[in-house]
Structures are given as structure tokens and as C-alpha cells.
XYZ file of C-alpha atoms in Angstrom:
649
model
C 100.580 154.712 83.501
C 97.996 152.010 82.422
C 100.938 149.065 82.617
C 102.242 150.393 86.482
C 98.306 150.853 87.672
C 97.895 147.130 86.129
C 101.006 145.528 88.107
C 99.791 147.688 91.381
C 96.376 145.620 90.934
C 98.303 142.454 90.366
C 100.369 143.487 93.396
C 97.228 143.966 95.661
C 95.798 140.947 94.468
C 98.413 138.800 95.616
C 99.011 140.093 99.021
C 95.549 139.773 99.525
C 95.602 136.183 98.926
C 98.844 135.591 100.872
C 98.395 137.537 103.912
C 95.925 135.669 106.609
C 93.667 138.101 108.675
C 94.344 140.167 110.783
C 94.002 139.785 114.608
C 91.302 142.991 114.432
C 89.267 141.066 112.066
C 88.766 138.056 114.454
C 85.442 138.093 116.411
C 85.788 138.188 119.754
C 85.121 134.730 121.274
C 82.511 134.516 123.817
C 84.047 130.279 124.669
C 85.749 130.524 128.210
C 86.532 126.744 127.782
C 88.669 125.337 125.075
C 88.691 121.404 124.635
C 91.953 119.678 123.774
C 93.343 115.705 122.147
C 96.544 114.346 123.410
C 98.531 112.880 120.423
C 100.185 109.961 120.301
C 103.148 109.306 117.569
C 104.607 105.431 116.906
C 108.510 105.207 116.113
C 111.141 102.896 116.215
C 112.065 103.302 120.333
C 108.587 103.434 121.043
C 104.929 104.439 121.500
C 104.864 108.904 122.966
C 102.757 111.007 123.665
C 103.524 114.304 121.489
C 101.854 117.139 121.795
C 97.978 118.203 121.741
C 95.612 119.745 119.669
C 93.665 121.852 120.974
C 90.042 122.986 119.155
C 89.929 126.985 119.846
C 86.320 127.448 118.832
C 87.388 130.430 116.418
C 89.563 131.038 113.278
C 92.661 132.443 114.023
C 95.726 133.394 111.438
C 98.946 132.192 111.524
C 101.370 133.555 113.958
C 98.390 134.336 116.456
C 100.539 131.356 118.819
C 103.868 130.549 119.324
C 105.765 127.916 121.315
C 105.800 130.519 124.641
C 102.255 131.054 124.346
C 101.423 128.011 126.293
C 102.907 125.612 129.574
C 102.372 122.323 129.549
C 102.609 119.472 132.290
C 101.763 115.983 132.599
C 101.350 112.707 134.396
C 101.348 109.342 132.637
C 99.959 106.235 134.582
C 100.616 102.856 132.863
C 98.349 100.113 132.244
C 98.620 98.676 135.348
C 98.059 101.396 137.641
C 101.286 102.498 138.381
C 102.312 105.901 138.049
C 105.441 107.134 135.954
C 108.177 108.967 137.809
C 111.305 107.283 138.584
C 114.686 108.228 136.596
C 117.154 106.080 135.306
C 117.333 102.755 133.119
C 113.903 101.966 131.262
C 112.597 105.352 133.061
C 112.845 109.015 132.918
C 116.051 110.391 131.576
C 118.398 110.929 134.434
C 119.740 114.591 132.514
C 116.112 115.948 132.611
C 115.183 115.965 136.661
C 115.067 119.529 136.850
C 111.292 119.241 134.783
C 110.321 116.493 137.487
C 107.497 118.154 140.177
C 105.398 116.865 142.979
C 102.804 113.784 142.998
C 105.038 112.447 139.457
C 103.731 115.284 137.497
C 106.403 116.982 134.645
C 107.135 119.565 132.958
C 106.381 119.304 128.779
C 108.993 121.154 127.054
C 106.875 123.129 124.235
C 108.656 123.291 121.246
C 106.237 124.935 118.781
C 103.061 126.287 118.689
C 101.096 127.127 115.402
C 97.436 127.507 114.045
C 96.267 124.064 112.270
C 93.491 122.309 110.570
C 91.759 119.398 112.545
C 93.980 116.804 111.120
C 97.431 118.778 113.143
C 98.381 120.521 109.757
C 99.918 123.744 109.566
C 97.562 126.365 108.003
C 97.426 129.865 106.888
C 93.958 130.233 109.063
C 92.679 127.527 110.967
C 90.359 126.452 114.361
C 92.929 125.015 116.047
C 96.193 125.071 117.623
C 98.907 122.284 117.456
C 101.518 122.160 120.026
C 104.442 119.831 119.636
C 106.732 119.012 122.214
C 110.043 117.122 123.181
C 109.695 113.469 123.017
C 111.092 110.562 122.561
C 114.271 108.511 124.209
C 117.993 108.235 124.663
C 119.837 104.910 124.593
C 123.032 104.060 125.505
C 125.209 100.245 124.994
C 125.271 98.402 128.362
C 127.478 95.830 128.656
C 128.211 92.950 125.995
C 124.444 92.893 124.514
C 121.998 95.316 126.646
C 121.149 98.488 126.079
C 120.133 101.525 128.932
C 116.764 103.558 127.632
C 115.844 106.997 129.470
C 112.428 108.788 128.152
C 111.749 112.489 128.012
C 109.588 112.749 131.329
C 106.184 112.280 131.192
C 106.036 111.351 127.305
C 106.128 107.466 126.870
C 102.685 106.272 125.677
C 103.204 102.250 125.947
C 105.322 100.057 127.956
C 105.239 96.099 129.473
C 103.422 96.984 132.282
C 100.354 94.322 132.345
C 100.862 91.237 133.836
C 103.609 89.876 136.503
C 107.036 88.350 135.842
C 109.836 89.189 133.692
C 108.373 86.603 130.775
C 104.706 87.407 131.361
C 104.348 91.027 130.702
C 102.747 92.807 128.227
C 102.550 95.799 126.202
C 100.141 98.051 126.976
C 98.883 101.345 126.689
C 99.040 104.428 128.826
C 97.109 107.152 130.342
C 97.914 110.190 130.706
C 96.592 113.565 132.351
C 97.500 116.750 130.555
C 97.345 120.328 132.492
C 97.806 123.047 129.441
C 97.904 126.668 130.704
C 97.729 129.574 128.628
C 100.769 132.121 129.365
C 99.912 134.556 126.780
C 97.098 136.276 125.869
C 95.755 136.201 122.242
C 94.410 138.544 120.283
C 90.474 137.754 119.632
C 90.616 135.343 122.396
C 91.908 137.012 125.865
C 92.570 133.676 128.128
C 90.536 130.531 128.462
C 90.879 127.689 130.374
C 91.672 124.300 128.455
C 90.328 120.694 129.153
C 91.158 117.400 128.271
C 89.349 115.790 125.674
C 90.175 112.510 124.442
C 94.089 110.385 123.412
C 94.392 110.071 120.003
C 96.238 107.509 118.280
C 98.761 108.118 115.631
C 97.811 108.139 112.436
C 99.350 105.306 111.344
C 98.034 102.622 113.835
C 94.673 104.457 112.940
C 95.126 103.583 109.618
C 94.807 99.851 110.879
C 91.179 97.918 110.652
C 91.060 96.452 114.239
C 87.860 94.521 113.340
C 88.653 91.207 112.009
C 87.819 88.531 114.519
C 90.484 85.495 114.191
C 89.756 81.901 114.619
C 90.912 80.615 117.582
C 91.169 84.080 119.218
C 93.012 86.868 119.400
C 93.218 90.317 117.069
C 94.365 90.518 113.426
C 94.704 93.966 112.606
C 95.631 94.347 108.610
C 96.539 97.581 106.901
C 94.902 98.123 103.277
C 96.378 100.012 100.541
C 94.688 102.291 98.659
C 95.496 101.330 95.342
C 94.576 98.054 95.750
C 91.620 97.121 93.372
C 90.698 94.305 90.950
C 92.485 95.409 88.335
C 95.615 96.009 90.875
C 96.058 93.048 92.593
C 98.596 93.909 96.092
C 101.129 91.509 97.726
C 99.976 90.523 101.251
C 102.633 90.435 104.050
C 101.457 88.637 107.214
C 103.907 89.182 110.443
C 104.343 87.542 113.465
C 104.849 89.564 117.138
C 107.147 88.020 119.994
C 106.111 87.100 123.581
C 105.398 90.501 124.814
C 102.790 91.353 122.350
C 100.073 89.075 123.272
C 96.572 90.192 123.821
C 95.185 90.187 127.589
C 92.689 91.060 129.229
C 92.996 91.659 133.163
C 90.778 92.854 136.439
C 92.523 95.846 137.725
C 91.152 97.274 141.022
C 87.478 96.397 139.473
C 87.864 97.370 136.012
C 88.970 95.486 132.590
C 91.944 96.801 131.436
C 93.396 95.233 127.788
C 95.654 95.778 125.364
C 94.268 94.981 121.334
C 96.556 96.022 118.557
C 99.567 96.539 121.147
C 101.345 94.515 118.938
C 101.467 97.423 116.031
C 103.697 99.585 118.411
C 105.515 96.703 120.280
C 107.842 96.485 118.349
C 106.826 99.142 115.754
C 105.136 96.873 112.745
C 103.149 99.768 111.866
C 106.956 100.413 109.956
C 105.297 97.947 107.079
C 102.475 100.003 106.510
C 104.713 103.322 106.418
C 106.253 105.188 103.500
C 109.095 103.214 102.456
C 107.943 99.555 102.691
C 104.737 100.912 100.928
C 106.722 102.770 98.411
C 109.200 99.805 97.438
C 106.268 97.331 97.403
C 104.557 99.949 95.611
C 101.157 99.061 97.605
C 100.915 96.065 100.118
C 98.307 94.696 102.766
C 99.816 94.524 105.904
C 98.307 91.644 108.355
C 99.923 91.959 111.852
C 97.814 88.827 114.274
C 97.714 89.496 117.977
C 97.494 86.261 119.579
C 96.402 84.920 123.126
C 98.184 84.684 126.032
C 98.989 81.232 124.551
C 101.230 82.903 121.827
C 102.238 81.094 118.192
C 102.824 77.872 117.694
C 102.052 74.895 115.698
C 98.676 74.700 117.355
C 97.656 77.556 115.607
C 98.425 76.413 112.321
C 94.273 75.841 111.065
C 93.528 78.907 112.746
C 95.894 80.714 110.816
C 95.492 79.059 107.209
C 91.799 79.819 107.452
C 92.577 83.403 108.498
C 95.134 84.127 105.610
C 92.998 82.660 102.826
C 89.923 84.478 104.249
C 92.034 87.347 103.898
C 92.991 87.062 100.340
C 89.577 85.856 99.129
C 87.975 89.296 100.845
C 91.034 91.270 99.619
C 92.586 92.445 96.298
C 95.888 90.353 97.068
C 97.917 89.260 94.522
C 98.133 85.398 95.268
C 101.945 84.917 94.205
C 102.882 87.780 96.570
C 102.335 86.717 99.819
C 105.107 87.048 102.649
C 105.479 85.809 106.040
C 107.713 86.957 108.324
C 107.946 86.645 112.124
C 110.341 88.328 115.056
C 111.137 85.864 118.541
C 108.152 83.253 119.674
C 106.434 84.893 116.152
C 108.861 82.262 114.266
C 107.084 79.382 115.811
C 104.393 80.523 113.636
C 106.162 81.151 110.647
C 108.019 77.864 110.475
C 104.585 75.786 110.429
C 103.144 77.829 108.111
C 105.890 77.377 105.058
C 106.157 73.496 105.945
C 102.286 73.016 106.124
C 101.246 70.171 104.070
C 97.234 70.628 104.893
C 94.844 71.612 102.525
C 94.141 74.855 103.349
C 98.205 75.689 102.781
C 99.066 78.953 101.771
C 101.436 78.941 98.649
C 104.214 81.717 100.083
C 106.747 83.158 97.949
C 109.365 84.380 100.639
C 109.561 84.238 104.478
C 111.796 86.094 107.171
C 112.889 85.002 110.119
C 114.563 87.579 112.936
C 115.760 86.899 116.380
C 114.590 82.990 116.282
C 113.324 80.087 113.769
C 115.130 76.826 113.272
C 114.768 74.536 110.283
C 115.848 70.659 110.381
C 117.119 68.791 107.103
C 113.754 67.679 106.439
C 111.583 71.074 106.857
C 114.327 72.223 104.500
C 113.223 69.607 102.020
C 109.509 70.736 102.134
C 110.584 74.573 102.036
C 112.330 73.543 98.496
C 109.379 71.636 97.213
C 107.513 74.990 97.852
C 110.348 77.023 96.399
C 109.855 79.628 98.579
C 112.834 81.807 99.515
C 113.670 82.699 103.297
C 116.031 85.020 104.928
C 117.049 84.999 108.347
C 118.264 88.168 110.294
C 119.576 87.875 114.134
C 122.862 88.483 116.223
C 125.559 86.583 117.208
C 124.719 87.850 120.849
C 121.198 86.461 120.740
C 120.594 82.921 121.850
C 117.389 82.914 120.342
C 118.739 83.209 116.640
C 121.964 80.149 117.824
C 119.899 78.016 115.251
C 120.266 80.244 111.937
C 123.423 78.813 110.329
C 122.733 75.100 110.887
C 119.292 76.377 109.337
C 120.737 78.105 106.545
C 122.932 75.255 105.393
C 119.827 72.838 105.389
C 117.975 75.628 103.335
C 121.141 75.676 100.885
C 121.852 72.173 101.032
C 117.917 71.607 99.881
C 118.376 73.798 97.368
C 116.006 76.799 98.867
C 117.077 80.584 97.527
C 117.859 81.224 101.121
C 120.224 83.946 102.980
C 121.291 85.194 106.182
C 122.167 88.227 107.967
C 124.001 87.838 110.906
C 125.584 91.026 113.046
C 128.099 90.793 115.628
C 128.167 90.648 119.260
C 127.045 93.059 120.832
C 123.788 95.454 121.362
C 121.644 96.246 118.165
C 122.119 100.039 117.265
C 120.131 101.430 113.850
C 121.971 104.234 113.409
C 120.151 106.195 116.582
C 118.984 104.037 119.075
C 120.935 101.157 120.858
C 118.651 97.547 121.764
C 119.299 94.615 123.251
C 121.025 91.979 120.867
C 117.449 89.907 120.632
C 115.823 92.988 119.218
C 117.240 92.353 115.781
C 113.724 93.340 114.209
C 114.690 96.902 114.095
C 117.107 96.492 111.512
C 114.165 94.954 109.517
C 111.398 97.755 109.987
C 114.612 100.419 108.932
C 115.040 98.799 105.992
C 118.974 98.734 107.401
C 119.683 94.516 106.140
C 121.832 94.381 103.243
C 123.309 91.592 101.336
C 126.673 91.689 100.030
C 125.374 93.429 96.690
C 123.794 96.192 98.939
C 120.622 94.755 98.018
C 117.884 95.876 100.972
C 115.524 93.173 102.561
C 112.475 95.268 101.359
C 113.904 95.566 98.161
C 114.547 91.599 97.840
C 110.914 90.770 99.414
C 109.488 93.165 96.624
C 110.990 90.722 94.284
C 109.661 87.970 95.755
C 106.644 85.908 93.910
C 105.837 81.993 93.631
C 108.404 80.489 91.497
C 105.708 79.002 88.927
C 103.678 82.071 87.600
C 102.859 82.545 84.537
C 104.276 84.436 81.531
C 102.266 85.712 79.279
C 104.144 87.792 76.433
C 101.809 89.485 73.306
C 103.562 90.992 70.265
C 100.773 93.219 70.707
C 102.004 96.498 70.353
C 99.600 100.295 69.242
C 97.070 97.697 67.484
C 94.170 99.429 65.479
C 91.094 97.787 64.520
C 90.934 94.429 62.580
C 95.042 93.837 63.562
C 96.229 90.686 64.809
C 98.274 89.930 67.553
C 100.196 86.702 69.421
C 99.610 85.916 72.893
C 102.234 82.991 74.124
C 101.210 81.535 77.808
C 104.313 79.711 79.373
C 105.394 78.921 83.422
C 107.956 80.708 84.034
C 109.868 77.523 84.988
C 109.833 74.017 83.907
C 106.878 72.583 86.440
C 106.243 68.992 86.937
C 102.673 69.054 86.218
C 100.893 66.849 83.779
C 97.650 68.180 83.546
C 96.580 71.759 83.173
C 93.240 73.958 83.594
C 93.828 77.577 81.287
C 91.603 80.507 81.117
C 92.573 83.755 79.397
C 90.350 86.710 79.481
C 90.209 89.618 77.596
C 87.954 92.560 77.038
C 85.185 90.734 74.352
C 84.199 94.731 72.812
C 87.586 94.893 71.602
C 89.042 91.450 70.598
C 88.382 88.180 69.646
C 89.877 84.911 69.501
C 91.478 83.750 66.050
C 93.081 80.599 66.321
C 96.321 78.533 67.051
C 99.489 79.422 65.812
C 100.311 75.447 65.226
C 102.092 75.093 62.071
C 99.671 73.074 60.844
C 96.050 73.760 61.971
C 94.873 70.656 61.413
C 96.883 69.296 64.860
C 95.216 69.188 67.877
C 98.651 70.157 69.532
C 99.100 73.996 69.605
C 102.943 73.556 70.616
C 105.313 70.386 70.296
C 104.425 68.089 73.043
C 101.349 69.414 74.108
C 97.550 67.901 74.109
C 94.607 70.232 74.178
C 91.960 67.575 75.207
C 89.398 71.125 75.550
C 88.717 74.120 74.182
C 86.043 76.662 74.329
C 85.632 80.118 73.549
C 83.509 82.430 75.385
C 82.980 86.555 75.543
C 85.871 87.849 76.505
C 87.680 84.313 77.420
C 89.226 81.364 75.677
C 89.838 78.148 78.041
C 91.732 74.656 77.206
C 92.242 71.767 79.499
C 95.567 70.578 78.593
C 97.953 67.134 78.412
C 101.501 67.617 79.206
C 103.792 64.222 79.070
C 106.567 63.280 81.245
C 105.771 65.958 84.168
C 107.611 68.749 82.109
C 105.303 71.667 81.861
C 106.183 74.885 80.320
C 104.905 76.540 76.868
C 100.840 76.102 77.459
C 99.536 77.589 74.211
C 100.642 80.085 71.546
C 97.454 81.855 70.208
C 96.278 84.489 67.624
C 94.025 87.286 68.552
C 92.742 90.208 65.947
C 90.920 93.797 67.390
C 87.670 93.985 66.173
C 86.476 96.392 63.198
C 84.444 98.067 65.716
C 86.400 98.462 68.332
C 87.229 101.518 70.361
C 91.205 101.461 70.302
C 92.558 105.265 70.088
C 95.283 105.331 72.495
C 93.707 102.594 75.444
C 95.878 100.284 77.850
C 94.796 96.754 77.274
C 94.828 93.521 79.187
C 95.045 90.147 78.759
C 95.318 87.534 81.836
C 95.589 83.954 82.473
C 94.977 82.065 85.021
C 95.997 77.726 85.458
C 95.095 75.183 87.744
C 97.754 72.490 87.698
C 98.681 69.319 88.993
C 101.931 69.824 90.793
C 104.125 66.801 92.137
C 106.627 66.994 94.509
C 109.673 65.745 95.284
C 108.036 62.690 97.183
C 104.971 61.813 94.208
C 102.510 63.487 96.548
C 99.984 65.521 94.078
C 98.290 68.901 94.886
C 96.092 71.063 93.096
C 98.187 74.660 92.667
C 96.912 78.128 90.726
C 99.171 80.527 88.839
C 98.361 83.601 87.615
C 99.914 86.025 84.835
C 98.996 88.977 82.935
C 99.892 91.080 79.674
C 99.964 94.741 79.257
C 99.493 96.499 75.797
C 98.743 99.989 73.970
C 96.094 100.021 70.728
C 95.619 103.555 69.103
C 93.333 103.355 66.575
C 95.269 105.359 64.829
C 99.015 105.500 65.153
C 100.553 108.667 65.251
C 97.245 110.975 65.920
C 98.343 113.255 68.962
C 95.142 115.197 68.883
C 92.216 112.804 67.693
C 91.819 114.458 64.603
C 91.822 111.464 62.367
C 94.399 112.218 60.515
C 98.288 112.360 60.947
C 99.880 115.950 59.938
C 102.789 118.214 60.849
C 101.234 119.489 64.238
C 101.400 115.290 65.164
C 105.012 114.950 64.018
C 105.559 118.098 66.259
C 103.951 116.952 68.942
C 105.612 113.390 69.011
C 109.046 115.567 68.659
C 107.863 117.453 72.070
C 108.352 113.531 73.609
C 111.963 112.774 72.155
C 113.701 111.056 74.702
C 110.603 110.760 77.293
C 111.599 106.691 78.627
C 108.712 104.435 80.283
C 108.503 105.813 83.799
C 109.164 109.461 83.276
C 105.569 111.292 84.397
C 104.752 112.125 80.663
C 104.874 108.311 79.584
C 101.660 107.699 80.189
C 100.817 109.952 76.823
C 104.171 109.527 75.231
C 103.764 105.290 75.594
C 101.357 105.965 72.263
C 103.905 106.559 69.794
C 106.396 104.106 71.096
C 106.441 102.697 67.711
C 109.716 100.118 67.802
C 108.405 99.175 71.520
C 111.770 100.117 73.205
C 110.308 102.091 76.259
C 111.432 105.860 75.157
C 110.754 107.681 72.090
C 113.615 108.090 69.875
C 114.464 108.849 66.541
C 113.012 105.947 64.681
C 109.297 106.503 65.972
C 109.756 110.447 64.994
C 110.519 108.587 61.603
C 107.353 106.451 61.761
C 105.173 109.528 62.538
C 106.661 111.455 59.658
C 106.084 108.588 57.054
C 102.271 108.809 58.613
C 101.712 112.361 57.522
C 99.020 112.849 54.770
């Protein structure tokens, strides 16, 4: 009797916690008035307007709305004053007249209703009410490169309204007036009357700092990541809009009507701050410049070399990771950038080109003293991108890690929406260009870095206190450089600096070939200003390191980082002044095989390590199993169960 009175509690219990209140329990609502936000949502097509969320002044429970609780209708006026409401091509879908009504207002189709949190979230109880409706467009293939676009009525949020001429408009933003009528009455509540409130943006383009003021004019919105720190330095791509995304400002029957950060919907380059790019990159800022009316080119080049490198000295970028990439007039900007031979050049490791961009024999030549990789995307229908294969073979012919993805005649189609053969970009923000290993263009940027960092390898490897360890410091490549600045820090409570590894110490020269005309040692760093002959850099220094007898090493990840000025020469004798960067990772643990701090290794340790067999490095449960990686193979298998069970007391 106890054991079924025990699972009735149980039972209680969890209904109780599952089951939101009751309609009886709500207080009755003395607001006649309910305020309401117009959402906006950014996808490939375009810029809509979504739904609304509307702020009901009082908790309700879930399933106190549904999608026929509520009518909707609405009238959008662009940028320019003109009023939505014709059908057809670049309009409202012919197939959906019957939702059209008088003065260009429509009907919203309502496709759910539900009880949400102030962020639009679905909830259990909640002071607010998200409807979400049909959006969107339909495209069709016109002709031999075009493609026909009709919206759901009443729903698109942008367009290239401001402005006059076929070449001189611009994308802009749209109003939009929002009549929401309550056909049901709920429970609590009765019937109120709803108002408009304010259009909110979509999260996404929200997630944008519109703040940064760029020489020269214009916007630079940049996306940060969140795991961007010090200790986490994040690749930086900077992209380029095309002619329509300009900033303007205009007069409009008295009043200033403009259009900042258009260029993040435009043509959708909020995709590089969305889930996949982010995820591949694994964290990247995301710098999108809005220029003037006067657009990108050449001219621009100070104004954007001072912007970039105030961006990365403000930033946590990681300086050997920075892309530039540009769709249409945005390649005039991108091919002065990689060729730029000022002082304030930016050293990028990979650039895209899409729909546009041409590079002569001798650009080419100055791309492969870089060594910077580029990829072009366009289609054979698109007279803007008739430059790419004479480009290409310069690029190859230079000896640049270059590529090309070309697609055929025709319109552009992603898999859902058809575009006009210039708008080759939304292959790019789909992730949809492949190279003939199947090899994605987000994928290949994310390998992307400047071809002379450094390596620095340790045979560091679950150190405890008063080991010693190597640390070898290389470029990755041979680099014509003759004279190098090195700095390696380290934490100074753990470890010290113990010497050369020359084989004999009484040599000045660490490593064959190789002058060290300084040293010094400070806390926590150990810097040499080095003599390389005959322009071929490579192995820097090979050094010992030991962790201190007081140090704090149970189970710790541990850095060690360099960092080298160098003279680099190029192809033509001309001499710059060039960093690289590089960076060790490596586990102490104070003492090997202890699972549970106890001091001591015993058969609960060896059980514990045989609860990891088989965990590899980047399974969730490395980040305790890495420990007891004793053979430093990146999984625990048998031989490190071994090693803990030769440990035990």
C-alpha cells in the first residue's frame, strides 16, 4: 500500500509540474488595449515581414490561442513612398489575388498562434502571443538567365525602391501598417483591441554592431562572436556588397529617409554570421562595409586598410585568418586590397571573388608574393564574371593556390529559389560551391591561414613538477627572411626556461645555420633576435623548458606561444616587415593517473581510466579523459590502462 500511495505522489507531482494553469486560474485582465511588434525575418530571397508579437499584459497557458484566434491584414509602403499592391513579376504573387482588398491592404494568412516569452519562444506560460504567418516568395526561370519573383502579399520587408534609374536604386527598408483583430474570445481576457507598436528586426541583423564610423564614409557593420577572447583568437572575414547596397540618404516629401546596414539583407550577408558559417569556422567576426553612393573602388583603398587593422587591433582576431571576399562592384574592392603594396597592407590568407573581379599577369604576381589563395565563383551567363578564367590562369600561372567555380548558362537556382545569372552570391551564403573533391567553399576558407605561421611543436605531454620538456619553433615553410624578432611566452608560476638543446652548449647557434645575436629571459617569456643566412628561414630555435617544483599542474591545459617579426623579401628584393604567430597546446597532471585528487594512484583510478576506454579527442568526455592519454595518441586505449595499472601503490 505504502509503494502504490508513493508512485500516486510521484504521479501528482509530475502532472503538477507539466500541466500549465488553468484558464480559471488566470485573473481577469482589466487592459482593453494590447500593444503589438511586427517581426521581420532575413533569408536567402529576401528581407519579410513575419508575424507579430503581441504583449497581452497577463500570463496565459499554452493552448489559450490558436492560429483561428486572430485575423490579420496589412499594408506595406516602401522606402520611397510608394505603396505595395500590384501582382505579377517582382510583385505580389499572381496565385494569391483573392487575399488582395481595397486601398492595397491584404489579407495575412495566420498560420499559428501560441503563448511565448518576449524573445517569440514557445512557452508552457507566458505574456505574450506569437503569431506566425505565410511569407516569403516564389520564383520561377525566365528566359536564358532571368528569373520571375512573386511575394506573399503584403509580406516583403525590403526592396530597391530609393533612388531613380535601373543602376541607381537602392535597397531599402519598408513600412508597414498591421490591423490584428481578435476573432475569438479568450478565456481571462474577453476581447481587446490591439495596436501597433514598433518593427522589429530579425535577430540576426540585430546581432550586428551598427556603430563603427568608417573613414571616408559610409557604415561598417561587423558581427562578433562570442567565443572570441584573448586566449581564443577568431578569423575575421571582411565582405564586399554590389551596386545596390550603397548607403543614401534622400529628402522624401520633407523628411530624411535612409537606408544603413541595408547591405546585411541585400543580398543576405547576415548568412556569414548564421549557424553554419559560424559552426565550420567555429567562431568568426563578420565585417560587412556599406559604402557611399560612390561605391568600392581603388579610391577607397586607405580608407579601408585603416578600417580593417583598426578592426583587428580592437578585436580578438586571429591575424593569419583574415578573409576578403566581395560579390559585383564589391570586387573592385577586393582586388586592391590583396595587391596593396602600402604600409598599412593587410596580410590576407584567402579571398573570393563572385559575379566580377579580374586579375592581370602582374596583380597575379603580387597575389603569389602574398601567397594568398583566391577562389572565384560566377556563371557563364553573367558578363560581369567574363574575366574569371583569363584570371584564373594568371593566378595558376603565378603560382597562387587559386580555383574556380563556374556554373552554366542559365538562371542561378539554390535548390529553392531561381536568380538572375549575376546573382551567383547565393550559392556562396548556402554553402552550395564545391570543388571536384566535394570540398565546400566554407569548408576550404576555414582552412585558410597566411602561408608563413609558425609551428610550434612541445614533447610536452601530462608533465608533473620539476619535468622537462622541448619546445621546437619553426615557419611552417621555408621563408626568405634573414633576420628574425622571437618571443615565446609562457605561464612564469608554472615553468621556466632551461636552455638550448644545441649539441654543444657552448655554440651560440641553437640549430645548424642559425645566429642568435640576443637573448633574454623574462617572467613568463624568453626572446632572441636571430641571423638566418642566404634568405632561407625555417627552424628558429629548439629549447628546453622544466615545470617548476612548485607548480600547480594536476590535470591543467597549458600554453605556450610565439610570436616573430621578420624581414620578408619578395620576389622583386623589395623588404617588408611581416608578423607570424603560433601556439602549443599541452596537459600537466601533477600526478599521472590520479582520477580523483587523492594523491595516490589505486584500483578505483585504474577503474575509472577503464570507464574512458576508447573515449578519442573530440568526443564530449575528452576534456577529462585527455588526462590519462598517456602514449599521446588522442583516445585512450589499452596501453594507457597499462600505464595506470603499473601506477597503482
Amino acid at each position: 500500500m505504502k509503494k502504490i500511495l508513493t508512485i500516486v505522489i510521484v504521479m501528482a507531482m509530475v502532472f503538477s509540474l507539466a500541466v500549465p494553469a488553468m484558464a480559471e486560474d488566470i485573473p481577469e485582465s482589466t487592459n482593453e488595449v494590447a500593444y503589438f511588434d511586427v517581426l521581420r525575418t532575413s533569408n536567402n530571397p529576401g528581407y519579410y515581414f513575419s508575424g507579430a508579437l503581441i504583449d497581452m499584459g497577463v500570463t496565459l497557458p499554452a493552448g489559450a490561442v490558436d492560429k483561428d484566434t486572430f485575423s490579420a491584414k496589412a499594408r506595406v509602403t516602401e522606402a520611397n513612398g510608394d505603396i505595395q499592391g500590384s501582382f505579377g513579376n517582382f510583385g505580389w504573387d499572381p496565385d494569391m489575388e483573392d487575399r488582395a482588398l481595397e486601398d492595397n491592404w491584404a489579407k495575412w494568412n495566420i498560420l499559428d498562434a501560441y503563448i511565448s516569452d518576449a524573445d517569440g519562444n514557445r512557452v508552457d506560460n507566458g505574456n505574450y502571443v506569437k503569431i506566425e504567418i505565410e511569407y516569403e516568395t516564389r520564383t520561377l526561370p525566365s528566359g536564358d538567365s532571368d528569373a520571375e519573383r512573386y511575394d506573399v502579399p503584403a509580406t516583403r520587408a525590403s526592396w530597391y525602391t530609393l533612388g531613380t534609374g535601373s543602376w541607381s536604386t537602392y535597397h531599402s527598408f519598408a513600412n508597414i501598417e498591421l490591423i490584428i483583430d481578435q476573432e475569438k474570445t479568450i478565456e481571462g481576457i474577453g476581447t481587446l483591441t490591439y495596436s501597433q507598436n514598433e518593427i522589429r528586426h530579425a535577430p540576426l541583423f540585430d546581432a550586428f554592431d551598427p556603430s563603427l564610423e568608417v573613414p571616408g564614409g559610409g557604415r561598417a557593420p561587423i558581427y562578433r562572436p562570442d567565443n572570441a577572447s584573448e586566449d581564443n583568437l577568431r578569423p575575421l572575414i571582411v565582405w564586399f556588397h554590389g551596386t545596390g547596397e550603397r548607403y543614401i540618404s534622400m529628402d522624401i516629401n520633407g523628411a530624411t529617409v535612409d537606408n544603413p546596414c541595408a547591405n546585411l539583407v541585400g543580398n543576405r550577408a547576415l548568412s556569414f554570421a548564421d549557424g553554419e558559417f559560424q559552426s565550420i569556422m567555429d567562431g568568426a567576426y563578420v565585417l560587412v562595409p556599406q559604402s557611399t553612393t560612390s561605391g568600392w573602388n581603388a579610391g577607397r583603398l586607405n580608407d579601408m586598410e585603416a578600417l580593417i587593422n583598426q578592426v583587428v587591433a580592437e578585436n580578438h582576431v586571429d591575424a593569419t585568418r583574415i578573409y576578403v571576399g566581395g560579390l559585383s562592384m564589391g570586387t573592385g574592392m577586393v582586388t586592391p586590397l590583396i595587391t596593396s603594396s602600402t604600409e598599412n597592407k593587410i596580410d590576407f590568407a584567402a579571398a573570393i571573388q563572385c559575379s566580377g573581379g579580374s586579375v592581370s599577369a602582374e596583380q597575379a604576381q603580387i597575389i603569389a608574393d602574398k601567397s594568398l589563395s583566391v577562389y572565384f565563383v560566377g556563371c557563364e551567363s553573367d558578363f560581369a564574371a567574363g574575366s574569371h578564367p583569363e584570371a584564373l590562369a594568371n593566378l595558376l600561372e603565378a603560382g597562387v593556390d587559386a580555383k574556380m567555380k563556374r556554373y552554366p548558362e542559365g538562371p542561378v537556382f539554390d535548390g529553392k529559389h531561381y536568380y538572375g545569372a549575376h546573382d551567383a552570391w547565393n550559392y556562396i551564403y548556402n554553402n552550395l560551391v564545391e570543388d571536384e573533391g566535394g570540398e565546400t567553399i566554407f569548408e576550404w576558407l576555414a582552412k585558410q591561414s597566411t602561408v608563413k605561421p609558425l609551428s610550434v611543436t612541445t614533447t610536452a605531454n601530462l608533465l608533473k613538477k620539476g619535468d622537462y620538456f622541448d619546445v621546437k619553433v619553426s615557419f611552417v615553410k621555408p621563408t626568405t627572411s634573414n633576420a628574425v624578432s622571437l618571443v615565446l611566452n609562457y605561464d612564469g608560476d608554472k615553468f621556466e626556461y632551461a636552455g638550448n638543446l644545441g649539441e654543444d652548449s657552448s655554440q651560440e647557434s641553437y640549430i645548424d645555420g642559425v645566429s642568435y645575436l640576443t637573448s633574454g629571459v623574462g617572467d613568463g617569456n624568453v626572446n632572441f633576435t636571430i641571423m638566418i643566412p642566404d634568405y632561407n628561414a625555417q627552424d628558429l630555435v629548439s629549447l628546453r623548458f622544466r615545470a617548476k617544483e612548485n607548480a600547480d599542474t594536476q590535470n591543467a591545459d597549458n600554453s605556450i606561444t610565439a610570436t616573430a617579426s621578420y624581414v620578408y623579401r619578395d620576389s622583386t628584393g623589395e623588404k617588408t616587415v611581416r608578423t607570424a604567430f603560433g601556439s602549443t597546446d599541452f596537459t600537466t597532471s601533477g600526478n599521472p593517473g590520479d582520477t580523483d585528487g587523492d594523491g595516490k594512484i589505486t584500483l578505483i583510478d585504474l577503474s575509472n581510466v577503464i570507464d574512458m576506454f576508447g573515449v578519442t579527442n573530440g568526443d564530449e568526455l575528452w576534456i577529462k579523459a585527455k588526462f590519462f592519454d598517456f602514449n599521446k595518441n588522442n583516445v585512450i586505449d589499452i596501453a594507457d590502462i597499462v600505464a595506470v595499472a603499473k601506477l597503482i601503490i
